[in-house]
CSV table of C-alpha atoms in Angstrom, one decimal:
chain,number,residue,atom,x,y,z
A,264,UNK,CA,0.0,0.0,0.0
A,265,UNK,CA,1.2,3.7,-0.5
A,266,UNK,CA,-0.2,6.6,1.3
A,267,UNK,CA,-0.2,9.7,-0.9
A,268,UNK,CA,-0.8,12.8,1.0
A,269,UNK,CA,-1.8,16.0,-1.4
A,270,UNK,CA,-1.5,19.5,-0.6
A,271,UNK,CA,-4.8,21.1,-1.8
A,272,UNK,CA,-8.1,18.7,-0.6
A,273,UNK,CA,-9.5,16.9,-3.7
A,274,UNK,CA,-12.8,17.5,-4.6
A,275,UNK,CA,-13.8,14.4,-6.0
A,276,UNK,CA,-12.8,10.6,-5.6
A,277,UNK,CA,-9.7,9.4,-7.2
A,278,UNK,CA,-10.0,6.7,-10.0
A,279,UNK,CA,-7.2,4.4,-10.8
A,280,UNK,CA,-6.1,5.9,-13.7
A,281,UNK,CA,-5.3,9.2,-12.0
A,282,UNK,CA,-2.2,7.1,-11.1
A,283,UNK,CA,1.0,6.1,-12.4
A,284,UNK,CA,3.2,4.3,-10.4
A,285,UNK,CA,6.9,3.0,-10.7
A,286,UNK,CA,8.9,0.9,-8.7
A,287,UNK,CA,12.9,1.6,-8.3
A,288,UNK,CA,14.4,-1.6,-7.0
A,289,UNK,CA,18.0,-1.8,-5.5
A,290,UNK,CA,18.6,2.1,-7.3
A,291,UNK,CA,17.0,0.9,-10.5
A,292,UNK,CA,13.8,3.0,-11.8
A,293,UNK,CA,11.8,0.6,-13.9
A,294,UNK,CA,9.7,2.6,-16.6
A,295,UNK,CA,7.1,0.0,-16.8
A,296,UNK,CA,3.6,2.2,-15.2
A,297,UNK,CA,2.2,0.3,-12.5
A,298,UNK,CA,-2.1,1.0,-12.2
A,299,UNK,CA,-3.6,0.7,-9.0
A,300,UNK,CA,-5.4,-2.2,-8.4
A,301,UNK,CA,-7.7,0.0,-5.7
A,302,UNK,CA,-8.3,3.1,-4.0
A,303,UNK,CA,-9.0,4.2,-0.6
A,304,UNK,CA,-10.4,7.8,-0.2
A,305,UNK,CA,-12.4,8.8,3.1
A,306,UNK,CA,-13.5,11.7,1.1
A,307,UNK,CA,-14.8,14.6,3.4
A,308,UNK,CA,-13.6,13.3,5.9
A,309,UNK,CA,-10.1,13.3,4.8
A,310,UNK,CA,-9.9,14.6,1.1
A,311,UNK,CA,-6.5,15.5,0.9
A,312,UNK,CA,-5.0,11.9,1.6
A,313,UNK,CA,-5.4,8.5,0.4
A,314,UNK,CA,-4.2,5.1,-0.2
A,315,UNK,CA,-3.1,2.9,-3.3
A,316,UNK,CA,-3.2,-0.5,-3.3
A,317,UNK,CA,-0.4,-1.9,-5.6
A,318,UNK,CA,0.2,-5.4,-7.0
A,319,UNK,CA,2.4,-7.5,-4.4
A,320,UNK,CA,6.5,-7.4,-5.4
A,321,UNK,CA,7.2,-11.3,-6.1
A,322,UNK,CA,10.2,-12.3,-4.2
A,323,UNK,CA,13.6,-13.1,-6.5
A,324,UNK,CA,16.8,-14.8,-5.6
A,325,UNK,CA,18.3,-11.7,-3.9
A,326,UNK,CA,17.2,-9.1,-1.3
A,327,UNK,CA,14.9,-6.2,-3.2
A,328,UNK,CA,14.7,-3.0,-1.9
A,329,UNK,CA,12.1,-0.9,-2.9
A,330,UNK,CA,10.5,2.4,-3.4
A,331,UNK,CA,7.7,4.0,-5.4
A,332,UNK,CA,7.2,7.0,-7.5
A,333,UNK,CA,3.9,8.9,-8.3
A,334,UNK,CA,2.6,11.0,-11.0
A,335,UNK,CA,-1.3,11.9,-10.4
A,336,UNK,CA,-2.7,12.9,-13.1
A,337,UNK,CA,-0.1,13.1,-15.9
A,338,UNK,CA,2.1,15.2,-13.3
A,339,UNK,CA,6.0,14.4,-12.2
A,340,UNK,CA,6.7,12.0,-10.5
A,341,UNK,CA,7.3,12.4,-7.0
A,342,UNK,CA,9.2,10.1,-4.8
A,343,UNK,CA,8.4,8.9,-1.8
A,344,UNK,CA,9.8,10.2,1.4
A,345,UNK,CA,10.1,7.7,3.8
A,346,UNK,CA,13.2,4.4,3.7
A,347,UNK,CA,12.7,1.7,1.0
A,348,UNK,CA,10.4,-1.7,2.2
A,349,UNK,CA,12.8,-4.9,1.9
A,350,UNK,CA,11.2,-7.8,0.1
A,351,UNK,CA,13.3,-11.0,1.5
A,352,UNK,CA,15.0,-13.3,-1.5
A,353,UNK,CA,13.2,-16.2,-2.0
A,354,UNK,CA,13.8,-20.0,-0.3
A,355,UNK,CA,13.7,-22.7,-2.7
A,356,UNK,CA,10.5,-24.3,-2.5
A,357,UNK,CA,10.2,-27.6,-4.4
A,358,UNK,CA,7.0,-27.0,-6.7
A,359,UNK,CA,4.5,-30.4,-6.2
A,360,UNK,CA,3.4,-32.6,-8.8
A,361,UNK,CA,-0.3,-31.8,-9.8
A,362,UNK,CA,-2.4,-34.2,-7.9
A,363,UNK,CA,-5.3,-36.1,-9.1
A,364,UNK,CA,-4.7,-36.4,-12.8
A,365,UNK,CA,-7.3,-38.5,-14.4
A,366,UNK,CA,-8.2,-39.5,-18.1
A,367,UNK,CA,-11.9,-39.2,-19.4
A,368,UNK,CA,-13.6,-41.2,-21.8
A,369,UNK,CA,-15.1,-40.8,-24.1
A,370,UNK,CA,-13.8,-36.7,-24.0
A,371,UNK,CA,-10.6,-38.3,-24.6
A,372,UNK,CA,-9.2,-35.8,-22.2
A,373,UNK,CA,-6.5,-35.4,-19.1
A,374,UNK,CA,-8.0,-33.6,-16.0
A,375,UNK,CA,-5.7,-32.6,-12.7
A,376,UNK,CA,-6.1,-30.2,-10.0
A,377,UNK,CA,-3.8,-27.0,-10.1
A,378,UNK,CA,-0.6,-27.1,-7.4
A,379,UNK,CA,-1.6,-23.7,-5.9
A,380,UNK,CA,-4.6,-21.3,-6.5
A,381,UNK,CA,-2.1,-18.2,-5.8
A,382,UNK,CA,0.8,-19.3,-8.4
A,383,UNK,CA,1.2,-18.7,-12.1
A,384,UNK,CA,2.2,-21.7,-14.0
A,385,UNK,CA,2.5,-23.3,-17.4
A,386,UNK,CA,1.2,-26.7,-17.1
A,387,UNK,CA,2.9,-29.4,-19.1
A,388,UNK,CA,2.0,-33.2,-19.9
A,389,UNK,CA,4.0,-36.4,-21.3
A,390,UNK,CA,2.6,-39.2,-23.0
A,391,UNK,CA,4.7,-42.5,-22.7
A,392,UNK,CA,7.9,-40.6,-21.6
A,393,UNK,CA,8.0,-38.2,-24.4
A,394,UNK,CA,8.8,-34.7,-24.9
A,395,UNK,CA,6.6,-32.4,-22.7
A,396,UNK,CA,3.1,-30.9,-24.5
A,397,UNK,CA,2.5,-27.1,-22.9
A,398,UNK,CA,-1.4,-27.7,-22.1
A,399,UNK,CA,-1.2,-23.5,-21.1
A,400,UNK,CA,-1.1,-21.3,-17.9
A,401,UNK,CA,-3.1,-21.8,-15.1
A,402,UNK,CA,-5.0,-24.8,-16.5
A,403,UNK,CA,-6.5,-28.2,-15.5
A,404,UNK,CA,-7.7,-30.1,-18.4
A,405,UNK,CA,-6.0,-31.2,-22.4
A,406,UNK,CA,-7.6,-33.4,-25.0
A,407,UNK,CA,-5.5,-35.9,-26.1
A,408,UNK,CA,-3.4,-35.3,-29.1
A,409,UNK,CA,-4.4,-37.4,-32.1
A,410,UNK,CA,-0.8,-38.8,-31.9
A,411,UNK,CA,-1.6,-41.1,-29.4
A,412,UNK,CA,-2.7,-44.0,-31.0
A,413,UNK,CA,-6.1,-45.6,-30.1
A,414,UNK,CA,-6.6,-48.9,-29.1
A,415,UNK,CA,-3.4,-49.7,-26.9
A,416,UNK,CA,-2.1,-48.8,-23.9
A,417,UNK,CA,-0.4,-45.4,-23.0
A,418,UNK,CA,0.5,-42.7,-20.0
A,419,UNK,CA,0.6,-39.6,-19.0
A,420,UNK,CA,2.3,-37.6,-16.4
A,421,UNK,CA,1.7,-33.4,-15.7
A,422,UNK,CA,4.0,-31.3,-14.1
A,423,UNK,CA,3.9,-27.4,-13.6
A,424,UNK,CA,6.9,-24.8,-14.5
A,425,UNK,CA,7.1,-21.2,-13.0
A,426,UNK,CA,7.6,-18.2,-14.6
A,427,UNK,CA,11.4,-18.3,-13.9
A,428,UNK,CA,11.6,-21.7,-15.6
A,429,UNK,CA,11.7,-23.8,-12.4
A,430,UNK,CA,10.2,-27.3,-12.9
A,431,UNK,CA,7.7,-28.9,-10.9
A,432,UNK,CA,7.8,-32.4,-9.8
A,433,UNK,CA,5.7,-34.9,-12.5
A,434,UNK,CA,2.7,-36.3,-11.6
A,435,UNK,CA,2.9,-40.6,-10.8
A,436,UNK,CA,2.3,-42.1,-14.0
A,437,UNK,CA,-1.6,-42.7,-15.0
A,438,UNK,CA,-2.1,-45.6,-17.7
A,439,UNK,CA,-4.8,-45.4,-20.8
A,440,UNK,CA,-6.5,-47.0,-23.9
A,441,UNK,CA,-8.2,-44.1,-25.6
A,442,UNK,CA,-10.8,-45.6,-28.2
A,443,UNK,CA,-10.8,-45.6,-31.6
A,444,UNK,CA,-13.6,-44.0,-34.4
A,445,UNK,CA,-11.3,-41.3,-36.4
A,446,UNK,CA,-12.5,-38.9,-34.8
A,447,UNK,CA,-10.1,-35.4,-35.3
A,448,UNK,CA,-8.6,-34.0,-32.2
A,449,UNK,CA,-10.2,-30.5,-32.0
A,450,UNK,CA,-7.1,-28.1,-31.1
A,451,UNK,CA,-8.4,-25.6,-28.5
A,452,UNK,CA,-7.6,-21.3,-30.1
A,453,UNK,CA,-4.7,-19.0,-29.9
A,454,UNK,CA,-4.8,-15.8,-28.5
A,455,UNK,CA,-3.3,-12.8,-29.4
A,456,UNK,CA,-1.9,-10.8,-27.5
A,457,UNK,CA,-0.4,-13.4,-25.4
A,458,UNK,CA,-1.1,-13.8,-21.3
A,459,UNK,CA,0.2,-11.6,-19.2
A,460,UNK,CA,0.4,-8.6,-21.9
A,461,UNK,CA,-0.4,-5.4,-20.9
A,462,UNK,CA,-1.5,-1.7,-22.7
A,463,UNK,CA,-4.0,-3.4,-24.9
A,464,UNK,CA,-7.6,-2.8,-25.8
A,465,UNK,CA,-8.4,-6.1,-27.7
A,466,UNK,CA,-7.8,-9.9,-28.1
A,467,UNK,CA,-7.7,-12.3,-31.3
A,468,UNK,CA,-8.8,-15.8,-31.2
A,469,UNK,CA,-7.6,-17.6,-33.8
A,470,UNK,CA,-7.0,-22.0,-34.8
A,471,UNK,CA,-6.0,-23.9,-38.4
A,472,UNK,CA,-9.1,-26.2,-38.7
A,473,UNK,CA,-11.7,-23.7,-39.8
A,474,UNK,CA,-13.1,-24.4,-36.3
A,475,UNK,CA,-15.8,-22.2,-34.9
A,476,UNK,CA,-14.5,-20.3,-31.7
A,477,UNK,CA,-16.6,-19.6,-28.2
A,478,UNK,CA,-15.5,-17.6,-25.3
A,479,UNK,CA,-16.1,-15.9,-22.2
A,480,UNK,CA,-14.5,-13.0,-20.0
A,481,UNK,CA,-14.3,-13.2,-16.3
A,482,UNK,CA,-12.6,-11.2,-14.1
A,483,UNK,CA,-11.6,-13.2,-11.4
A,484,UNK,CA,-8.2,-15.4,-11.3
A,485,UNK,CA,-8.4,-19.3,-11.5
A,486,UNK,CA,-9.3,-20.8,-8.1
A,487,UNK,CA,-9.5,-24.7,-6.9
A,488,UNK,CA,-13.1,-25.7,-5.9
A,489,UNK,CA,-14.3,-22.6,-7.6
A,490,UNK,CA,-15.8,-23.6,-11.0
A,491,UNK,CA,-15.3,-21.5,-14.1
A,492,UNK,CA,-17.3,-20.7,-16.5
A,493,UNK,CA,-17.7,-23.2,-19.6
A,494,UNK,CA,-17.8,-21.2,-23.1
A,495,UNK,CA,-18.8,-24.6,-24.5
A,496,UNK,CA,-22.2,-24.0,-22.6
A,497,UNK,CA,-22.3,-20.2,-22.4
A,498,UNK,CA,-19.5,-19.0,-24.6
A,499,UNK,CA,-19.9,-16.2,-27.3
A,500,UNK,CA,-19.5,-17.3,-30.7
A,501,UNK,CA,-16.3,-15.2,-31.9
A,502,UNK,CA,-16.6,-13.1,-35.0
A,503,UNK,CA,-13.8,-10.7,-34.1
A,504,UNK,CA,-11.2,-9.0,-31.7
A,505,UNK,CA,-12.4,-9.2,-28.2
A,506,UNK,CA,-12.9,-5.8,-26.6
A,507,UNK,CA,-12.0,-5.7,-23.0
A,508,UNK,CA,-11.6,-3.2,-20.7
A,509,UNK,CA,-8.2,-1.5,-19.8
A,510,UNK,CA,-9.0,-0.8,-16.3
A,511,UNK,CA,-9.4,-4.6,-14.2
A,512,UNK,CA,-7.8,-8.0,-14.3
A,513,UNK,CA,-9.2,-9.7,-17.0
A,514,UNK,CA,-9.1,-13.5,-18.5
A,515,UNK,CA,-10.9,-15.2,-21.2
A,516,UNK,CA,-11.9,-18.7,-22.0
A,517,UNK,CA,-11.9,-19.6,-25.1
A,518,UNK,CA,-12.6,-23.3,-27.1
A,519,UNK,CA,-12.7,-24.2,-30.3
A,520,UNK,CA,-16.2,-26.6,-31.8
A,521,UNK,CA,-15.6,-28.7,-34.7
A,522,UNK,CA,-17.8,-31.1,-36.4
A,523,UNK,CA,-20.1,-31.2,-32.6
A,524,UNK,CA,-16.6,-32.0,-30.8
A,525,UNK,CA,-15.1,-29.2,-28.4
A,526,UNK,CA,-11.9,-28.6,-27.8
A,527,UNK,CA,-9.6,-27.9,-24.4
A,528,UNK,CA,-10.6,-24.7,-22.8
A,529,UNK,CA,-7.5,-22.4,-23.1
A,530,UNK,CA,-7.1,-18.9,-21.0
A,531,UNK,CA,-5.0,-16.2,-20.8
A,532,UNK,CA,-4.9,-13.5,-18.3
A,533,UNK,CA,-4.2,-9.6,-18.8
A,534,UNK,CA,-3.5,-7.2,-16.2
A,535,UNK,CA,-4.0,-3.5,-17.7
A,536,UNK,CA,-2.7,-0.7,-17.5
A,537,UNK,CA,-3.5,2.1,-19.7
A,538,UNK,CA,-1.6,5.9,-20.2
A,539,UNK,CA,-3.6,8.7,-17.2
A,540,UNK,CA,-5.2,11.7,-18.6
A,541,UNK,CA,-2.9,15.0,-18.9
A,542,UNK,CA,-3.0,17.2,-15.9
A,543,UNK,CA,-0.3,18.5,-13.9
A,544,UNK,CA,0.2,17.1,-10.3
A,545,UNK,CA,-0.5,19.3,-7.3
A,546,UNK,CA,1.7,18.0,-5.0
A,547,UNK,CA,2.7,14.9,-2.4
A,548,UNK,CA,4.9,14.0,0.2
């Protein structure tokens, strides 16, 4: 959180994208804007104060200190005045194998249970030892690629990889005999931009089998227990860039529907940020 305390009382509530904020870490000024994810204004009570909730620093493999600089309303930045915060380097935590992973028939599809509903990983399966398959980020479900032959025996492990490239452990092994019937594995969309981009207004889905595409947007991040919505049940049928809004959290859902057969659910999050409106700053301390 970081208390801003103006010299003149403001006369109406603050909204997030009065703000921009950067982070200087270790003497380092990083030019990426950071937006608010909230604001706390008592109003007339206090109007010349109030709070910003920013997004947590994520701990690295050394010691970050760190301050923040503020520009309200397209005004200089002003630094804060009091010592930098210390976010401790991180321990090494082994990352857990993804627990109860479970082929369906006849989806033809491996389910599991994401590691943690606070982390951000890429999800990753092998069939019969191979090289790893990305499934996608924060996932818990892939249809079975059509080069897994029906009619014999196979398996499948999944394992999770951080953002900083750190493996998980795999999964135990979990055996298989996906049927036969020629049926074509239905790949689930791309999106463009990809997770995790910023400073954008719209999203393209796109696939190579002349699939039809359904999605939905939600603004909440992936949770265990918690039950997403299906855009195989409730989806929009996508005719064109997705217009979302540049001032929340948001994740779509997308699948692919080809010849009656759905595809994987694939997501991608975007946290948004967008350029404050022009005038100069009053003041802070």
């Amino acid at each position: 959180m970081i208390a801003l305390q103006f010299t003149t009382a403001l006369t109406s509530a603050p909204v997030v994208n009065d703000f921009q904020i950067r982070k200087v870490v270790n003497g380092t000024e990083f030019t990426e804007n950071i937006t608010p994810t909230s604001i706390n204004w008592l109003g007339a009570s206090n109007p010349m104060a109030c709070d910003l909730n920013v997004p947590m620093i994520q701990p690295m493999n050394v010691n970050q200190f760190v301050t923040y600089k503020v520009s309200y309303k397209g005004g200089a930045f002003i630094a804060q005045s009091n010592d930098a915060f210390l976010v401790q380097m991180q321990t090494t935590t082994a990352i857990s194998a993804p627990s109860n992973v479970t082929y369906h028939l006849p989806y033809n599809k491996v389910t599991w249970d994401m590691i943690t509903s606070a982390g951000n990983y890429d999800y990753w399966l092998k069939f019969d030892g191979g090289t790893p398959v990305l499934a996608g980020n924060n996932v818990t479900e892939f249809m079975v690629p059509g080069t897994v032959t029906a009619g014999i025996e196979h398996n499948v492990s999944v394992a999770a990889k951080d953002a900083n490239g750190n493996w998980g452990a795999w999964s135990a092994l979990v055996y298989f005999t996906p049927t036969g019937g020629g049926t074509t594995t239905v790949m689930a969309p791309t999106m463009t931009p990809p997770s995790g981009s910023t400073n954008i207004s719209s999203v393209e889905l796109a696939n190579t089998q002349g699939a039809e595409m359904y999605y939905v947007i939600t603004n909440t991040q992936p949770m265990p227990g918690v039950t997403d919505p299906d855009p195989a049940t409730s989806g929009t049928l996508y005719t064109g860039p997705i217009t979302i809004s540049p001032t929340q959290f948001t994740r779509i859902i997308a699948v692919c529907k080809l010849n009656g057969v759905y595809s994987a659910p694939y997501m991608s999050g975007y946290n948004m940020t967008t350029p404050p409106p022009a005038p100069k700053l009053t003041g802070s301390k």
